[in-house]
mmCIF file of C-alpha atoms and ligand atoms in Angstrom:
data_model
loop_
_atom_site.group_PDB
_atom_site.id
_atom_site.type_symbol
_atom_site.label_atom_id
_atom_site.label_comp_id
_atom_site.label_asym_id
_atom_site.label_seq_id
_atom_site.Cartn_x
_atom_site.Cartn_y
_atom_site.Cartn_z
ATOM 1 C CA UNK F 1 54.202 -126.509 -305.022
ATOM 2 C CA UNK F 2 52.303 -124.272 -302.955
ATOM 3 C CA UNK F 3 51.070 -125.008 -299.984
ATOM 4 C CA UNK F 4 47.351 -124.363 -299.000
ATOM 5 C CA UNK F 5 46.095 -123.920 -295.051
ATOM 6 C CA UNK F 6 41.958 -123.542 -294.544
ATOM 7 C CA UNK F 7 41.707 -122.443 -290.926
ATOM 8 C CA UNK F 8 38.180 -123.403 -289.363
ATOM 9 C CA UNK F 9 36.412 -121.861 -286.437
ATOM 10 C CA UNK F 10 32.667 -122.153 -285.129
ATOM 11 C CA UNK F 11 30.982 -119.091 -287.451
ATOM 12 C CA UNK F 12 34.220 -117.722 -289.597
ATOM 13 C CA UNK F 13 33.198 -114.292 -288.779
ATOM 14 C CA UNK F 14 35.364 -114.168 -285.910
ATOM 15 C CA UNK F 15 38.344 -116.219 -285.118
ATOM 16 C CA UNK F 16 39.675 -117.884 -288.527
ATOM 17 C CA UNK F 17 39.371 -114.543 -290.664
ATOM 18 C CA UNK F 18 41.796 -113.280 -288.016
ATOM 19 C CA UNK F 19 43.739 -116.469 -288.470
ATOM 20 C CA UNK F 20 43.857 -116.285 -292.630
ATOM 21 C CA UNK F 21 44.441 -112.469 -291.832
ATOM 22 C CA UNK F 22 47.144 -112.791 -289.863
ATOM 23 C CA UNK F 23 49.238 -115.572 -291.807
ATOM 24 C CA UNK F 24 48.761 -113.736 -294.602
ATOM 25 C CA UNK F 25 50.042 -110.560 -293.770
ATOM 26 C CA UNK F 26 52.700 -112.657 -291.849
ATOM 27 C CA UNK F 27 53.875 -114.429 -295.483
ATOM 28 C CA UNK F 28 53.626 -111.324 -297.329
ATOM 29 C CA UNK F 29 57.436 -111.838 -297.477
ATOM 30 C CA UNK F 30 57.261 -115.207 -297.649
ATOM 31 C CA UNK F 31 59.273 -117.119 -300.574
ATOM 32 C CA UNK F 32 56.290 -119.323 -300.510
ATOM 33 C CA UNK F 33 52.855 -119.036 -302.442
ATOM 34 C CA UNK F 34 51.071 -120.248 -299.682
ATOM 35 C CA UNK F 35 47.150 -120.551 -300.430
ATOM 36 C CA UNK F 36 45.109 -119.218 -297.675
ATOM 37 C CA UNK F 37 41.262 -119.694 -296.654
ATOM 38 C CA UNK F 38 39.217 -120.121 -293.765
ATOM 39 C CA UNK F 39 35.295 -122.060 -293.150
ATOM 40 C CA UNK F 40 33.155 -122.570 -290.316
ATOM 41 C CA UNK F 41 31.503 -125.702 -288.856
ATOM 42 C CA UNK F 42 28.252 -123.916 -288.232
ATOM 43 C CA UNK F 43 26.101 -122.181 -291.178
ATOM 44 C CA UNK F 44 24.484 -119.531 -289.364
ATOM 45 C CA UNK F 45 26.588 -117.015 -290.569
ATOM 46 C CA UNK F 46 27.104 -118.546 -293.976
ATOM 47 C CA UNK F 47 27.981 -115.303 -296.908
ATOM 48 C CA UNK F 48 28.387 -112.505 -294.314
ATOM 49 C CA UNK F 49 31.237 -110.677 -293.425
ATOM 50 C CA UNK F 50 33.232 -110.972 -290.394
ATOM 51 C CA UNK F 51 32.079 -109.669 -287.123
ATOM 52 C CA UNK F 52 32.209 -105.828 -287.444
ATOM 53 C CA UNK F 53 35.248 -105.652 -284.116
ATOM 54 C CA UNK F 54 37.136 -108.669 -286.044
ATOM 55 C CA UNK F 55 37.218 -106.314 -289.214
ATOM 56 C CA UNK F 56 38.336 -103.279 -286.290
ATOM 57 C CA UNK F 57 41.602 -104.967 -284.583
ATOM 58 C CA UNK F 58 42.821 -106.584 -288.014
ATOM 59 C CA UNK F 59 42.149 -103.072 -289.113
ATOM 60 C CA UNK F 60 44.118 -101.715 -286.150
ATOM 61 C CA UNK F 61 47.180 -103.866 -287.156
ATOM 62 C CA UNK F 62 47.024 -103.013 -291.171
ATOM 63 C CA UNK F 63 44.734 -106.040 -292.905
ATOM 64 C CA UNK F 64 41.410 -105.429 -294.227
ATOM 65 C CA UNK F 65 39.039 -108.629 -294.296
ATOM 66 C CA UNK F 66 36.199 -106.675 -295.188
ATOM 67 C CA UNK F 67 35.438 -108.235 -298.169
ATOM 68 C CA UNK F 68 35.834 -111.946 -296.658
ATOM 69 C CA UNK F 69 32.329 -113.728 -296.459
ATOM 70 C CA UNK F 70 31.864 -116.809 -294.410
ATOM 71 C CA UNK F 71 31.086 -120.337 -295.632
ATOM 72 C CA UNK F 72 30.635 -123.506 -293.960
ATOM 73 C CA UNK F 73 33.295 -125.859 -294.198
ATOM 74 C CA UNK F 74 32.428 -129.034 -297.022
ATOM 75 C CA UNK F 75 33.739 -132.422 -297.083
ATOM 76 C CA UNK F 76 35.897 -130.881 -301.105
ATOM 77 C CA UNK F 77 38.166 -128.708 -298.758
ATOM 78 C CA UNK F 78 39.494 -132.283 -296.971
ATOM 79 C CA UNK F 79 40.760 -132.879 -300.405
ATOM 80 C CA UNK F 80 41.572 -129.005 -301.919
ATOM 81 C CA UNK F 81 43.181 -128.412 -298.606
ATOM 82 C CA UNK F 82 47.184 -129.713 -297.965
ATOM 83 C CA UNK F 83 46.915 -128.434 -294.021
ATOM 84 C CA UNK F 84 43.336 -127.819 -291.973
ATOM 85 C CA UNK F 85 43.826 -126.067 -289.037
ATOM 86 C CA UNK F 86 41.206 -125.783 -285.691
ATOM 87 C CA UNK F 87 41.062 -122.942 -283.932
ATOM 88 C CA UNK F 88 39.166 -124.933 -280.645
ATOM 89 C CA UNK F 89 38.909 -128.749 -279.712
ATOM 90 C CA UNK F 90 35.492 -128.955 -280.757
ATOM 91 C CA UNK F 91 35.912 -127.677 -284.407
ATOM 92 C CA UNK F 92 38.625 -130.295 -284.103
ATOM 93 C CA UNK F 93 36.547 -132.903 -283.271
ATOM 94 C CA UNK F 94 33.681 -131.964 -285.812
ATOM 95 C CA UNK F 95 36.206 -131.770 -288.324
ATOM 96 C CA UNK F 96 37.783 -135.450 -287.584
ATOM 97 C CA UNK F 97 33.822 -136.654 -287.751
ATOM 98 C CA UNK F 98 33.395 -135.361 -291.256
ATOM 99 C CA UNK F 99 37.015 -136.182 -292.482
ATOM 100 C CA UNK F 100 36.272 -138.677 -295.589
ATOM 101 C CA UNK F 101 38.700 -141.897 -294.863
ATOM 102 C CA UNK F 102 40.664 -140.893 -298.488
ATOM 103 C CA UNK F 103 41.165 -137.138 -297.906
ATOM 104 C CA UNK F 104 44.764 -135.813 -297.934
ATOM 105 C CA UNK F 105 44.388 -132.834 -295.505
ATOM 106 C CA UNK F 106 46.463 -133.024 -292.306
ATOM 107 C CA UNK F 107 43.908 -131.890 -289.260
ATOM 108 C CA UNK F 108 45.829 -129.924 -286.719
ATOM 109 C CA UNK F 109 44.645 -127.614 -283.919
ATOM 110 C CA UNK F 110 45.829 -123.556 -284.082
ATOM 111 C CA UNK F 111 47.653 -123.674 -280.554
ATOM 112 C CA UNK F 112 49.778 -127.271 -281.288
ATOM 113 C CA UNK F 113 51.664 -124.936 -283.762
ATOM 114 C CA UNK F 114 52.767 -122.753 -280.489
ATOM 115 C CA UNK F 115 55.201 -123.759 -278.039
ATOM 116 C CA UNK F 116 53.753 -124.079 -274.462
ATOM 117 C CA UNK F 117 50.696 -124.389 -275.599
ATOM 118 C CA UNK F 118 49.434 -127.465 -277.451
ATOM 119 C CA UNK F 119 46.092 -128.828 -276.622
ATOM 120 C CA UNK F 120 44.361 -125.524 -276.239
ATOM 121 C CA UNK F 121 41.766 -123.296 -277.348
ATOM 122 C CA UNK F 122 41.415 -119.861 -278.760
ATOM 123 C CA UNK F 123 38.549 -118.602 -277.090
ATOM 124 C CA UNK F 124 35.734 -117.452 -278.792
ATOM 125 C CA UNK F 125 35.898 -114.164 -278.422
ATOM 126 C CA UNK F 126 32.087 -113.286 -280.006
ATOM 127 C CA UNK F 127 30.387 -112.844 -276.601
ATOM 128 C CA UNK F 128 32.388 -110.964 -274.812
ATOM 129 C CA UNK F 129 34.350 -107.680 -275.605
ATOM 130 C CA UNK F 130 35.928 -105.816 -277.972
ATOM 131 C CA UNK F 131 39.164 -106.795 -275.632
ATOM 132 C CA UNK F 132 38.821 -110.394 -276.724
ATOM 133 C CA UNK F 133 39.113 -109.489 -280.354
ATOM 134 C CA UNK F 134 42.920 -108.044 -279.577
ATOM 135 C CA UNK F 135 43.496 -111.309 -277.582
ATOM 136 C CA UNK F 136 42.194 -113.442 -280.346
ATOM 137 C CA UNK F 137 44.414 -111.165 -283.225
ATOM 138 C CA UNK F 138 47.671 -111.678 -280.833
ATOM 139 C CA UNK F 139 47.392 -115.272 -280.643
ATOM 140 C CA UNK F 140 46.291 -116.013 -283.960
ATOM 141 C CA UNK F 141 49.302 -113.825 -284.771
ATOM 142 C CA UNK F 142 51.741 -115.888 -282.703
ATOM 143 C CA UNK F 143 50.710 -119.136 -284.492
ATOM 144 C CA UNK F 144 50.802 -117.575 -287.947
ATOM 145 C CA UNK F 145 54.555 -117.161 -287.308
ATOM 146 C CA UNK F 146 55.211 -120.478 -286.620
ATOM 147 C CA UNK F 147 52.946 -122.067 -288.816
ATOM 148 C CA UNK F 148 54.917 -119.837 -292.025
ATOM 149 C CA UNK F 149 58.450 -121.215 -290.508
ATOM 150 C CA UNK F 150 56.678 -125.049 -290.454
ATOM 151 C CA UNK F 151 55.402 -124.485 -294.023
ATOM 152 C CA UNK F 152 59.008 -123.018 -295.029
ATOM 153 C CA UNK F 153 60.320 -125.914 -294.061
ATOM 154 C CA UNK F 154 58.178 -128.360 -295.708
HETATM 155 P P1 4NP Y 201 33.767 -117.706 -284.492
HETATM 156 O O1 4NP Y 201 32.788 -116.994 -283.437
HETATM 157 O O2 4NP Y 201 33.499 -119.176 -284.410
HETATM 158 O O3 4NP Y 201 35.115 -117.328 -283.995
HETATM 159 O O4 4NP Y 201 33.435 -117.099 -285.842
HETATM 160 C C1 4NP Y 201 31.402 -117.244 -283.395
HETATM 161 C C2 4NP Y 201 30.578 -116.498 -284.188
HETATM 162 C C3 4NP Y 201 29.210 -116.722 -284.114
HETATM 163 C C4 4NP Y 201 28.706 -117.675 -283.265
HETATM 164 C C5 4NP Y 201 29.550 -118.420 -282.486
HETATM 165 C C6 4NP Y 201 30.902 -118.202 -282.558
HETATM 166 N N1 4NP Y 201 27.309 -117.881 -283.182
HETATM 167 O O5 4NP Y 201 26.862 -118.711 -282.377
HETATM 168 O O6 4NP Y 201 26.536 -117.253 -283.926
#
């Protein structure tokens, strides 16, 4: 069966496009099937498409998410969805709020999939520079890697 992962940031114009981007270019030679979407907890941004220097560095390392438009995440992906995956505590903790007590999704947050790192957030990188987008793409890009080996291995 193939698994599905629905990363989840704050406005999904910025940090879990680059996430979906960069596990799916890092399964493009992946046995699996693996079903990949992202959401945001907030709405503001709800049907537009990811932050113009989020579309440049996934650009810069050969994805195109131009044609990804945000949505807001809804209490159907808790059951459409085999993995959820945070990109900060507080989408985390949002996320557990909402969770219906039934739903089969297994909540986990982006940097507990990377050695050393567990507990901690990718910074929100919408503020600041375009530098923060290549920081954001490099460690969404580490956990994509181990997150394809963990789904490998079922
Ligand atoms: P993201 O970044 O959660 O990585 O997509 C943000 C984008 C927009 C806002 C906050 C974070 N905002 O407040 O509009």
């Amino acid at each position: 069966m193939s698994p599905s992962v629905l990363f989840v940031c704050l406005g999904n114009i910025c940090r879990s496009p680059l996430a979906e981007a960069a596990l799916r270019q890092e399964c493009t030679h992946s046995a699996l099937n693996i079903i990949i979407d992202s959401a945001g907890t907030g709405d503001w941004h709800v049907e537009q498409p990811p932050d113009e220097r989020a579309q440049a560095v996934a650009a810069r390392n050969g994805v195109a998410i131009g044609h990804l438009r945000a949505r807001q995440v809804t209490t159907s992906d808790f059951h459409d969805f085999d993995h959820i995956i945070a990109l900060d505590n507080q989408n985390l903790r949002d996320l557990t709020a909402m969770r219906p007590a039934k739903a089969a999704a297994k909540l986990s947050l982006l940097f507990d999939h990377v050695a050393g790192r567990a507990g901690e957030d990718v910074a929100d990188p919408y503020y600041g520079g375009e530098d923060g987008f290549d920081q954001t793409w490099a460690e969404v890009t580490e956990a994509a890697r181990t997150i394809r080996k963990w789904l490998e291995a079922g």
